[in-house]
Coordinates of C-alpha atoms in Angstrom, one line a residue:
Chain A
M1 CA -0.8 -25.7 20.5
A2 CA 2.9 -24.7 20.4
L3 CA 5.0 -22.5 18.1
T4 CA 8.7 -22.8 17.4
V5 CA 10.7 -20.0 15.8
V6 CA 14.3 -20.2 14.8
G7 CA 16.2 -17.0 14.1
S8 CA 18.5 -14.3 15.4
I9 CA 18.5 -13.2 19.1
A10 CA 20.4 -10.0 19.0
F11 CA 21.4 -6.6 20.2
D12 CA 20.5 -3.6 18.0
S13 CA 21.8 -0.1 18.1
V14 CA 19.4 2.1 16.2
K15 CA 19.1 5.7 15.3
T16 CA 16.0 7.3 13.7
P17 CA 14.9 10.9 13.3
F18 CA 12.9 10.3 16.5
G19 CA 15.7 9.1 18.9
E20 CA 18.3 6.4 19.3
R21 CA 19.0 3.4 21.5
D22 CA 22.3 1.5 22.1
R23 CA 22.4 -2.3 22.3
M24 CA 18.8 -2.9 22.9
L25 CA 17.2 -6.3 22.8
G26 CA 16.3 -7.3 19.3
G27 CA 16.6 -9.9 16.6
A28 CA 14.0 -11.6 14.5
A29 CA 13.2 -14.5 16.9
V30 CA 12.8 -12.0 19.8
H31 CA 10.4 -9.7 18.0
F32 CA 8.5 -12.7 16.6
S33 CA 8.3 -14.4 20.0
L34 CA 7.0 -11.4 21.9
A35 CA 4.3 -10.7 19.3
A36 CA 3.3 -14.4 19.1
S37 CA 3.2 -14.7 22.9
F38 CA -0.2 -13.1 23.1
F39 CA -1.8 -16.0 21.3
T40 CA 0.1 -19.2 22.1
E41 CA 3.1 -20.9 23.7
V42 CA 6.2 -19.9 21.7
R43 CA 9.7 -21.2 21.9
P44 CA 12.6 -19.4 20.2
V45 CA 15.6 -21.4 19.1
G46 CA 19.0 -19.7 18.6
P47 CA 22.3 -18.8 20.2
V48 CA 23.4 -15.9 22.4
G49 CA 26.7 -14.9 23.9
E50 CA 27.7 -14.2 27.5
D51 CA 26.6 -10.6 27.0
F52 CA 23.0 -11.9 27.0
G53 CA 22.1 -11.5 30.6
A54 CA 19.3 -12.4 33.0
E55 CA 17.6 -9.1 32.3
H56 CA 17.2 -10.0 28.6
F57 CA 15.8 -13.5 29.4
E58 CA 13.4 -11.8 31.7
V59 CA 11.9 -9.7 28.9
L60 CA 11.0 -12.9 27.1
E61 CA 9.9 -14.8 30.2
G62 CA 7.8 -11.8 31.3
R63 CA 5.7 -12.5 28.2
G64 CA 5.6 -16.3 28.9
V65 CA 8.0 -17.1 26.2
R66 CA 9.7 -20.5 26.7
V67 CA 13.5 -19.8 26.6
D68 CA 14.9 -23.3 27.1
D69 CA 16.0 -23.5 23.5
I70 CA 18.1 -20.3 23.7
E71 CA 21.7 -21.6 23.8
R72 CA 24.1 -19.4 25.7
V73 CA 27.5 -19.9 24.2
P74 CA 30.4 -19.6 26.8
G75 CA 32.9 -16.9 25.8
G76 CA 30.7 -15.9 22.8
E77 CA 29.1 -12.6 21.8
S78 CA 25.6 -12.1 20.7
F79 CA 24.6 -11.1 17.2
F80 CA 24.9 -7.3 16.9
W81 CA 23.3 -4.9 14.3
R82 CA 23.7 -1.2 14.1
G83 CA 21.6 0.8 11.7
R84 CA 19.8 4.1 11.1
Y85 CA 16.8 5.3 9.3
E86 CA 16.1 8.7 7.7
Y87 CA 12.5 10.1 7.4
D88 CA 11.8 7.4 4.9
L89 CA 11.4 4.7 7.5
N90 CA 10.9 2.1 4.9
V91 CA 14.7 2.0 4.2
A92 CA 17.2 0.7 6.8
H93 CA 20.8 1.8 6.4
T94 CA 23.1 -0.9 8.0
E95 CA 26.2 0.5 9.5
D96 CA 27.6 -2.6 11.2
T97 CA 26.8 -6.3 11.6
Q98 CA 28.7 -8.6 14.0
L99 CA 27.5 -12.2 13.6
G100 CA 29.1 -13.3 16.9
V101 CA 27.9 -16.8 18.0
F102 CA 25.4 -16.7 15.2
G103 CA 28.2 -17.3 12.7
E104 CA 28.6 -20.9 13.8
F105 CA 25.0 -21.5 14.6
E106 CA 24.0 -25.2 14.2
P107 CA 20.3 -25.5 15.3
K108 CA 19.8 -27.9 18.1
L109 CA 16.1 -28.4 18.9
S110 CA 14.8 -29.9 22.1
A111 CA 12.1 -32.5 21.9
A112 CA 9.6 -29.8 22.8
A113 CA 10.8 -27.5 20.1
E114 CA 10.6 -30.3 17.5
A115 CA 7.0 -31.2 18.5
A116 CA 5.7 -27.7 17.6
D117 CA 2.4 -27.5 15.7
T118 CA 3.5 -24.4 13.9
L119 CA 7.0 -23.4 12.8
F120 CA 8.5 -20.1 11.8
L121 CA 11.9 -20.1 10.0
A122 CA 13.0 -16.5 10.4
N123 CA 15.7 -15.0 8.2
I124 CA 18.7 -17.4 8.5
Q125 CA 20.8 -19.3 5.9
P126 CA 18.3 -21.4 3.9
D127 CA 20.1 -24.7 4.4
L128 CA 19.7 -24.2 8.2
Q129 CA 16.0 -23.4 7.6
R130 CA 15.8 -26.8 5.8
Q131 CA 17.5 -28.6 8.7
V132 CA 15.0 -27.2 11.2
R133 CA 12.0 -27.8 8.9
A134 CA 13.1 -31.5 8.7
Q135 CA 13.4 -31.8 12.5
C136 CA 9.9 -30.4 13.0
G137 CA 8.0 -33.1 11.2
A138 CA 4.9 -32.6 13.2
A139 CA 4.3 -29.0 12.2
R140 CA 1.0 -28.6 10.4
F141 CA 1.9 -25.1 9.2
S142 CA 5.4 -23.7 8.6
A143 CA 6.5 -20.4 7.2
L144 CA 9.8 -18.8 6.3
D145 CA 11.2 -15.3 5.9
S146 CA 14.5 -14.5 4.1
M147 CA 16.5 -11.5 2.7
N148 CA 18.2 -10.3 -0.4
L149 CA 21.6 -11.7 0.8
W150 CA 20.3 -15.3 0.4
I151 CA 18.5 -14.5 -2.8
D152 CA 21.9 -13.3 -4.1
T153 CA 24.1 -16.0 -2.7
A154 CA 22.0 -19.1 -2.0
K155 CA 19.0 -18.9 -4.3
D156 CA 18.7 -22.6 -5.0
S157 CA 18.9 -23.4 -1.3
L158 CA 16.2 -20.8 -0.7
L159 CA 13.9 -22.2 -3.3
A160 CA 14.4 -25.7 -1.9
A161 CA 13.5 -24.4 1.5
I162 CA 10.4 -22.6 0.1
A163 CA 9.3 -25.9 -1.5
E164 CA 9.1 -27.4 2.0
V165 CA 7.0 -24.8 3.8
E166 CA 3.3 -23.9 3.7
C167 CA 3.8 -20.2 3.6
V168 CA 6.3 -17.6 2.6
V169 CA 6.5 -14.2 4.3
L170 CA 8.7 -11.7 2.4
N171 CA 8.9 -8.1 1.5
D172 CA 7.3 -7.4 -1.8
A173 CA 10.7 -6.3 -3.3
E174 CA 12.2 -9.6 -2.2
I175 CA 9.4 -11.5 -3.9
R176 CA 10.1 -9.6 -7.1
Q177 CA 13.8 -10.1 -6.8
L178 CA 13.5 -13.8 -6.0
T179 CA 11.3 -14.6 -9.0
G180 CA 12.7 -12.0 -11.4
E181 CA 9.1 -11.0 -12.1
P182 CA 8.4 -7.3 -11.6
N183 CA 4.6 -7.8 -11.3
L184 CA 3.8 -8.8 -7.7
A185 CA 0.7 -10.8 -8.5
R186 CA 2.6 -12.9 -11.1
A187 CA 5.6 -13.2 -8.8
A188 CA 3.5 -14.5 -5.9
R189 CA 1.8 -17.1 -8.2
A190 CA 5.3 -18.1 -9.3
L191 CA 6.4 -18.7 -5.7
M192 CA 3.3 -20.8 -5.0
E193 CA 4.2 -23.0 -7.9
H194 CA 7.3 -24.1 -5.8
G195 CA 5.0 -25.5 -3.1
P196 CA 3.6 -23.0 -0.6
R197 CA -0.1 -22.6 -0.4
A198 CA 0.2 -19.0 0.8
V199 CA 2.5 -16.0 0.1
V200 CA 2.4 -13.0 2.3
A201 CA 3.9 -9.8 0.8
K202 CA 5.0 -7.3 3.4
Q203 CA 4.7 -3.7 2.1
G204 CA 6.0 -1.6 4.9
E205 CA 3.8 1.3 5.8
Y206 CA 1.4 0.3 3.0
G207 CA 0.4 -2.9 4.8
A208 CA 0.5 -6.5 3.6
A209 CA -1.1 -8.7 1.0
L210 CA -2.0 -12.4 1.1
F211 CA -2.0 -14.6 -2.0
T212 CA -3.6 -18.1 -1.6
G213 CA -4.6 -20.2 -4.6
D214 CA -6.5 -17.9 -6.9
S215 CA -7.4 -15.6 -4.0
F216 CA -6.1 -12.3 -2.9
F217 CA -6.5 -10.3 0.3
A218 CA -4.8 -7.1 1.5
L219 CA -4.8 -4.9 4.5
P220 CA -3.4 -1.3 4.8
G221 CA -0.9 -0.5 7.5
M222 CA -2.4 1.3 10.5
P223 CA -2.3 5.1 9.9
L224 CA 0.0 5.8 12.9
E225 CA 0.9 9.4 13.8
D226 CA 3.8 8.3 16.0
V227 CA 6.3 6.0 14.3
R228 CA 9.7 5.9 16.0
D229 CA 11.6 2.8 15.0
P230 CA 10.5 0.2 12.3
T231 CA 13.2 -2.3 13.3
G232 CA 11.5 -5.7 13.9
A233 CA 8.1 -4.7 12.4
G234 CA 8.2 -7.5 9.8
D235 CA 9.0 -10.1 12.5
S236 CA 6.3 -8.7 14.8
F237 CA 3.9 -9.0 11.8
A238 CA 4.9 -12.7 11.4
G239 CA 4.6 -13.2 15.1
G240 CA 1.0 -11.9 15.2
F241 CA 0.2 -13.8 12.0
L242 CA 1.5 -17.2 13.0
G243 CA 0.8 -16.8 16.7
F244 CA -2.9 -16.3 16.0
L245 CA -2.9 -19.2 13.5
D246 CA -1.3 -21.5 16.1
G247 CA -3.4 -20.4 19.0
H248 CA -6.9 -20.4 17.4
D249 CA -9.3 -23.3 17.5
G250 CA -10.5 -23.5 13.9
E251 CA -9.1 -24.6 10.6
L252 CA -6.3 -22.9 8.7
D253 CA -8.8 -21.7 6.1
E254 CA -9.0 -18.4 4.2
A255 CA -11.1 -16.8 6.9
S256 CA -8.5 -17.7 9.6
L257 CA -5.6 -16.5 7.4
R258 CA -7.3 -13.2 6.8
R259 CA -7.9 -12.7 10.5
A260 CA -4.3 -13.7 11.1
M261 CA -3.2 -10.9 8.6
G262 CA -5.2 -8.5 10.8
Y263 CA -3.3 -9.6 14.0
G264 CA 0.0 -9.4 12.1
T265 CA -0.8 -5.8 11.0
V266 CA -1.8 -4.9 14.6
L267 CA 1.4 -6.3 16.2
A268 CA 3.6 -4.6 13.6
S269 CA 1.8 -1.3 14.2
F270 CA 2.6 -1.5 18.0
N271 CA 6.2 -2.5 17.3
V272 CA 7.0 0.7 15.4
E273 CA 5.5 3.1 17.9
R274 CA 8.5 2.7 20.3
F275 CA 12.1 1.6 20.0
G276 CA 13.0 -2.1 19.7
T277 CA 10.8 -4.3 21.9
E278 CA 9.6 -1.5 24.2
R279 CA 6.0 -1.3 23.1
V280 CA 5.2 -5.0 22.4
A281 CA 6.8 -6.2 25.6
A282 CA 4.5 -3.8 27.5
L283 CA 1.4 -4.6 25.5
S284 CA -1.9 -6.2 26.6
R285 CA -4.3 -8.5 24.8
D286 CA -7.0 -5.9 25.3
E287 CA -5.0 -3.3 23.5
I288 CA -4.5 -5.7 20.6
E289 CA -8.2 -6.5 20.4
E290 CA -9.1 -2.8 20.5
R291 CA -6.7 -2.0 17.6
F292 CA -7.9 -5.1 15.7
R293 CA -11.4 -3.6 15.9
Q294 CA -10.1 -0.3 14.7
L295 CA -8.4 -2.0 11.7
H296 CA -11.6 -3.8 10.9
G297 CA -13.4 -0.5 10.9
M298 CA -10.8 1.1 8.6
T299 CA -11.1 -1.5 5.9
Q300 CA -14.8 -2.4 5.6
F301 CA -17.2 -0.9 3.2
E302 CA -20.8 -1.8 2.3
P303 CA -21.5 -4.4 -0.3
L304 CA -23.3 -3.1 -3.4
P305 CA -27.1 -3.0 -3.2
V306 CA -28.7 -5.1 -5.9
V307 CA -28.9 -3.0 -9.0
Chain B
M1 CA -26.7 15.4 -11.3
A2 CA -23.9 16.9 -13.3
L3 CA -20.1 16.9 -13.0
T4 CA -17.7 19.5 -14.4
V5 CA -14.0 18.8 -14.8
V6 CA -11.3 21.3 -15.8
G7 CA -7.9 20.1 -16.9
S8 CA -5.7 19.0 -19.7
I9 CA -7.0 17.5 -22.9
A10 CA -3.9 16.2 -24.6
F11 CA -1.9 13.8 -26.7
D12 CA 0.5 11.4 -25.0
S13 CA 3.4 9.5 -26.5
V14 CA 4.2 6.7 -24.0
K15 CA 6.7 3.9 -23.9
T16 CA 6.6 1.2 -21.2
P17 CA 8.3 -2.3 -21.1
F18 CA 5.1 -3.7 -22.5
G19 CA 4.8 -1.5 -25.6
E20 CA 4.5 2.0 -26.9
R21 CA 2.0 4.4 -28.5
D22 CA 2.5 7.7 -30.3
R23 CA 0.2 10.7 -29.8
M24 CA -2.7 8.8 -28.3
L25 CA -5.6 10.6 -26.7
G26 CA -4.9 11.6 -23.1
G27 CA -4.8 14.3 -20.5
A28 CA -6.3 14.5 -17.0
A29 CA -9.7 15.8 -18.1
V30 CA -10.0 13.0 -20.7
H31 CA -9.1 10.1 -18.4
F32 CA -11.3 11.6 -15.7
S33 CA -14.3 12.2 -18.0
L34 CA -14.3 8.7 -19.5
A35 CA -14.1 7.1 -16.0
A36 CA -16.9 9.3 -14.6
S37 CA -19.1 8.8 -17.6
F38 CA -20.3 5.4 -16.3
F39 CA -22.0 7.1 -13.4
T40 CA -23.2 10.6 -14.4
E41 CA -23.2 13.4 -17.0
V42 CA -19.7 14.8 -17.2
R43 CA -18.5 17.9 -18.9
P44 CA -14.8 18.5 -19.5
V45 CA -13.6 22.1 -19.8
G46 CA -10.3 22.9 -21.6
P47 CA -8.6 23.9 -24.8
V48 CA -7.4 21.8 -27.7
G49 CA -5.7 22.7 -30.9
E50 CA -6.5 22.1 -34.5
D51 CA -4.8 18.7 -34.3
F52 CA -7.7 17.6 -32.1
G53 CA -10.0 16.0 -34.7
A54 CA -13.5 14.6 -35.0
E55 CA -12.2 11.1 -34.1
H56 CA -10.9 12.4 -30.7
F57 CA -14.2 14.1 -29.9
E58 CA -15.9 10.8 -30.9
V59 CA -14.1 8.8 -28.2
L60 CA -15.6 11.1 -25.6
E61 CA -19.0 11.4 -27.2
G62 CA -19.1 7.6 -27.5
R63 CA -19.2 7.5 -23.7
G64 CA -21.8 10.2 -23.5
V65 CA -19.4 12.9 -22.4
R66 CA -20.7 16.5 -23.1
V67 CA -18.0 18.1 -25.2
D68 CA -19.5 21.6 -25.6
D69 CA -17.0 23.2 -23.2
I70 CA -13.9 21.9 -25.0
E71 CA -12.6 24.9 -26.8
R72 CA -10.9 24.3 -30.2
V73 CA -8.3 27.1 -30.7
P74 CA -7.8 28.0 -34.4
G75 CA -4.1 27.6 -35.4
G76 CA -3.3 26.1 -32.0
E77 CA -1.7 22.8 -31.0
S78 CA -3.0 20.5 -28.2
F79 CA -1.0 19.9 -25.0
F80 CA 1.5 17.1 -25.7
W81 CA 3.4 14.9 -23.2
R82 CA 6.0 12.3 -24.0
G83 CA 7.2 9.9 -21.3
R84 CA 8.4 6.5 -20.5
Y85 CA 8.2 4.0 -17.7
E86 CA 10.7 1.3 -16.6
Y87 CA 9.6 -1.9 -14.8
D88 CA 8.8 0.3 -11.8
L89 CA 5.6 1.6 -13.2
N90 CA 5.2 3.9 -10.2
V91 CA 7.7 6.4 -11.7
A92 CA 7.1 8.3 -14.9
H93 CA 10.1 9.7 -16.7
T94 CA 9.0 12.8 -18.7
E95 CA 10.9 13.3 -21.9
D96 CA 9.0 16.2 -23.4
T97 CA 6.1 18.6 -22.5
Q98 CA 4.6 21.0 -25.0
L99 CA 1.9 23.2 -23.4
G100 CA 0.5 24.4 -26.8
V101 CA -2.9 26.1 -26.4
F102 CA -2.8 25.1 -22.7
G103 CA -0.1 27.7 -22.1
E104 CA -2.7 30.6 -22.5
F105 CA -5.6 28.7 -21.1
E106 CA -8.3 31.0 -19.5
P107 CA -11.2 28.9 -18.3
K108 CA -14.5 29.9 -19.9
L109 CA -17.4 27.9 -18.5
S110 CA -20.8 27.6 -20.1
A111 CA -23.8 28.1 -17.9
A112 CA -24.2 24.3 -18.0
A113 CA -20.7 23.8 -16.8
E114 CA -21.1 26.4 -14.0
A115 CA -24.3 24.7 -12.8
A116 CA -22.5 21.4 -11.9
D117 CA -23.3 19.7 -8.7
T118 CA -19.8 18.3 -8.5
L119 CA -16.6 19.8 -9.6
F120 CA -13.1 18.3 -10.2
L121 CA -10.2 20.7 -10.6
A122 CA -7.6 18.5 -12.3
N123 CA -3.9 19.4 -12.1
I124 CA -3.7 23.0 -13.5
Q125 CA -2.2 26.2 -12.2
P126 CA -3.8 26.8 -8.7
D127 CA -5.0 30.3 -9.5
L128 CA -7.0 28.9 -12.5
Q129 CA -8.4 26.3 -10.2
R130 CA -9.6 29.1 -7.9
Q131 CA -11.2 30.9 -10.8
V132 CA -13.1 27.9 -11.8
R133 CA -14.2 27.1 -8.3
A134 CA -15.6 30.6 -7.9
Q135 CA -17.6 30.2 -11.1
C136 CA -19.1 26.9 -9.9
G137 CA -20.9 28.3 -6.9
A138 CA -23.6 25.6 -7.0
A139 CA -21.2 22.7 -6.6
R140 CA -22.0 20.8 -3.4
F141 CA -18.8 18.8 -3.6
S142 CA -15.5 19.9 -5.3
A143 CA -12.1 18.3 -5.3
L144 CA -8.7 19.2 -6.6
D145 CA -5.5 17.4 -7.8
S146 CA -2.1 19.1 -8.2
M147 CA 1.5 18.3 -8.7
N148 CA 5.0 18.9 -7.4
L149 CA 5.5 21.8 -9.9
W150 CA 2.8 23.9 -8.2
I151 CA 4.0 22.9 -4.7
D152 CA 7.4 24.2 -5.7
T153 CA 6.3 27.4 -7.5
A154 CA 2.9 28.4 -6.3
K155 CA 2.4 26.9 -2.9
D156 CA 0.5 29.8 -1.4
S157 CA -2.0 29.8 -4.3
L158 CA -2.3 26.0 -4.0
L159 CA -3.1 26.2 -0.3
A160 CA -5.7 29.0 -1.0
A161 CA -7.3 26.7 -3.6
I162 CA -7.3 23.8 -1.2
A163 CA -9.1 26.0 1.4
E164 CA -12.0 26.4 -1.1
V165 CA -12.6 22.7 -1.9
E166 CA -14.3 19.9 0.0
C167 CA -11.7 17.2 -1.0
V168 CA -8.1 16.9 -2.0
V169 CA -6.9 14.0 -4.2
L170 CA -3.1 13.8 -4.3
N171 CA -0.3 11.3 -4.4
D172 CA 1.0 10.5 -0.9
A173 CA 4.4 11.9 -1.8
E174 CA 2.8 15.2 -2.8
I175 CA 0.8 15.3 0.5
R176 CA 4.1 14.9 2.4
Q177 CA 5.9 17.5 0.2
L178 CA 3.1 20.0 0.4
T179 CA 2.9 19.9 4.2
G180 CA 6.6 19.2 5.0
E181 CA 5.4 16.4 7.2
P182 CA 6.9 12.9 6.5
N183 CA 4.2 11.1 8.4
L184 CA 1.2 10.6 6.1
A185 CA -1.5 10.6 8.8
R186 CA -0.2 13.8 10.3
A187 CA 0.2 15.3 6.8
A188 CA -3.4 14.5 5.9
R189 CA -4.7 16.0 9.1
A190 CA -2.6 19.1 8.4
L191 CA -4.2 19.5 5.0
M192 CA -7.7 19.1 6.5
E193 CA -7.0 22.0 8.8
H194 CA -6.9 24.2 5.7
G195 CA -10.5 23.4 5.0
P196 CA -11.2 20.2 3.1
R197 CA -13.3 17.6 4.9
A198 CA -11.6 14.7 3.0
V199 CA -8.1 13.9 1.8
V200 CA -7.5 11.1 -0.6
A201 CA -3.9 9.8 -0.8
K202 CA -3.2 8.0 -4.0
Q203 CA -0.5 5.3 -3.5
G204 CA 0.0 3.9 -6.9
E205 CA -0.1 0.1 -7.0
Y206 CA -0.5 0.0 -3.3
G207 CA -4.0 1.6 -3.6
A208 CA -5.5 4.6 -2.0
A209 CA -6.3 6.0 1.5
L210 CA -9.1 8.3 2.6
F211 CA -8.8 10.6 5.6
T212 CA -12.0 12.2 6.9
G213 CA -12.3 13.9 10.3
D214 CA -10.9 11.4 12.7
S215 CA -11.6 8.5 10.4
F216 CA -9.4 6.5 8.1
F217 CA -10.2 4.1 5.3
A218 CA -7.9 2.4 2.8
L219 CA -8.1 0.1 -0.2
P220 CA -5.4 -1.9 -1.9
G221 CA -4.8 -1.7 -5.6
M222 CA -6.3 -4.6 -7.6
P223 CA -3.6 -7.3 -7.9
L224 CA -3.4 -7.1 -11.7
E225 CA -1.2 -9.5 -13.7
D226 CA -1.3 -7.3 -16.8
V227 CA -0.3 -3.8 -16.3
R228 CA 0.8 -2.0 -19.5
D229 CA 0.6 1.8 -19.0
P230 CA -0.1 3.6 -15.8
T231 CA -0.6 7.0 -17.5
G232 CA -3.9 8.5 -16.4
A233 CA -4.6 6.0 -13.6
G234 CA -4.8 8.8 -11.0
D235 CA -7.3 10.7 -13.1
S236 CA -9.4 7.6 -13.8
F237 CA -9.4 7.0 -10.0
A238 CA -10.7 10.5 -9.5
G239 CA -13.3 10.0 -12.2
G240 CA -14.6 6.8 -10.7
F241 CA -14.6 8.4 -7.2
L242 CA -16.3 11.7 -8.1
G243 CA -18.4 10.2 -10.8
F244 CA -20.0 7.8 -8.3
L245 CA -20.4 10.5 -5.7
D246 CA -22.2 12.8 -8.2
G247 CA -24.4 10.1 -9.7
H248 CA -25.6 8.3 -6.6
D249 CA -28.8 9.1 -4.8
G250 CA -27.7 9.3 -1.2
E251 CA -25.8 11.6 1.1
L252 CA -22.1 12.4 0.8
D253 CA -21.5 10.5 4.0
E254 CA -18.6 8.2 5.1
A255 CA -20.3 5.1 3.6
S256 CA -20.7 6.8 0.2
L257 CA -17.1 8.1 0.2
R258 CA -15.9 4.6 0.9
R259 CA -17.9 3.1 -1.9
A260 CA -16.6 5.9 -4.1
M261 CA -13.1 4.9 -3.2
G262 CA -14.0 1.4 -4.4
Y263 CA -15.1 2.7 -7.8
G264 CA -12.0 4.9 -8.1
T265 CA -9.9 1.9 -7.4
V266 CA -11.8 -0.2 -10.0
L267 CA -11.6 2.5 -12.8
A268 CA -7.9 3.0 -12.1
S269 CA -7.3 -0.7 -12.4
F270 CA -9.0 -0.9 -15.8
N271 CA -7.0 2.2 -17.0
V272 CA -3.6 0.6 -16.5
E273 CA -4.5 -2.7 -18.3
R274 CA -4.1 -1.1 -21.7
F275 CA -2.5 2.0 -23.1
G276 CA -4.0 5.4 -22.7
T277 CA -7.8 5.4 -22.9
E278 CA -8.1 2.1 -24.7
R279 CA -9.5 0.0 -21.9
V280 CA -11.8 2.5 -20.2
A281 CA -13.3 3.8 -23.5
A282 CA -14.3 0.2 -24.2
L283 CA -15.5 -0.7 -20.8
S284 CA -19.1 -1.7 -19.6
R285 CA -20.8 -0.9 -16.4
D286 CA -21.3 -4.6 -15.9
E287 CA -17.5 -5.1 -16.0
I288 CA -17.1 -2.3 -13.4
E289 CA -19.7 -3.9 -11.1
E290 CA -18.0 -7.3 -11.4
R291 CA -14.6 -5.9 -10.5
F292 CA -16.2 -3.9 -7.6
R293 CA -17.5 -7.1 -6.2
Q294 CA -14.0 -8.7 -6.6
L295 CA -12.5 -5.8 -4.8
H296 CA -15.0 -6.1 -2.0
G297 CA -14.2 -9.8 -1.6
M298 CA -10.4 -9.0 -1.5
T299 CA -10.7 -6.6 1.4
Q300 CA -13.3 -8.0 3.8
F301 CA -12.6 -10.2 6.8
E302 CA -14.8 -11.5 9.6
P303 CA -15.4 -9.3 12.6
L304 CA -14.1 -10.8 15.8
P305 CA -16.3 -13.2 17.7
V306 CA -17.1 -11.9 21.2
V307 CA -14.3 -13.1 23.4

């Protein structure tokens, strides 16, 4: 199995009440790739500048990520984001965004990237997402993320992109905004009418919900006592979710999707315990399985006895 | 088994994007009692005015609620609340509050009310909660709710009341405010250090979480497509939760508390589908069990196979 992700590869400067970091490795495709790397072979596609050095490639290669489709642009600068969080870690305050080489990004996929069984279109301009989706014709399962910027400025393109994927992974507020429907259950059904068979609503510390057909499933976030930096949590969630789906042997049925939601939740929970990629890059599969078992124990209750 | 609840018995005028009602039956003790009535004998304690008529008593008696401890004050007016909700139904905007007879409320419990096995101290002044707790010496399980007003104006009294109950049922924002700890897991542990063996964090549409000892359990809210009026949802949750605990045969162990969380979730979900008490007053136990099974199906996933 093989998983391709297209999205930002970036440097992030982040300040939270629990510390700060300057120009650490980040970006949606990075967080996603590290999380997915525990389950399958993952190949990020995206541009970086000359400021992206061997030490940054090594973080990815250290987790077995295939970096051949990361394009290093001569004379360019990598995407840069600076932001801060207050005690309400659900809200990011952006202080600076420098697109750098990402501003003229034209996705060029290698044959290996195009042959992926699973595809994740991280948050980039929706027409670029459609280009990549068209190139990855072999993918049996594709998913996309987006953001309020594209809902505001390129909604028709975004809806066209959504019509071409099997799964949407968005924050619950984005699902409401995109559909103009304040009720999340109705909003998710409305999105599925555009084509996807699954809608994942990310809900920050409250967890995540999965809508499929007439079915609904939800998991709480892990009750962490040490949360330092939420940057990348949503991408780590998507990486655990799609990484598990790509790597597992069975069908892409409801049981698999639910288990994948569990791995997404677990990877997101590790992500936020340290800054940037620090925790996930140093993680082990055993730690993931241990926390998956904890999550299972936190969500199960006995069925009713027959009355 | 028998359950006593002390709290407001009121009239509510409510406007939401989905309709409005004038002076409908409401109040914490009313919503709680109706929800709990499906599981056990419940006895609300509180004052009403002369405006509280036979038709209002009949709503409670129609569900088998024991109304002998509702004190009708001659010449008095019942507690009145007017509020509205926008599309974000998690936020109530209060437009008017008239305490009426509730302003001079001195709890007077009958012998039957004092003999309760289970006690719920709904949101009233914390010193009154302590008086009632002291009168109900036989209760094997007691819980309290509160609000930001008492955290701001009577925090020491509230903490003293919390030290005397087995369980706290609060909104997650209130738990954070009360403890001054923005991390919910830490905040819940801090509350348990005051005495309670369980802390329930109500999270609006996101569901509810249960902290006990070192254990954690959480349930999502039901994914309702028709939500009309959230007023009383938290009290209906508490009524389903404590009603089940009082009425069931077994121990008050983790398994029972988790199942009780399920019934709380179910009763809250019915509460919000119509205005005020309209839905819960017309509910059947079969409908509750059916939705409990749905909730169970929405939260379970397969344990890991042995790797």
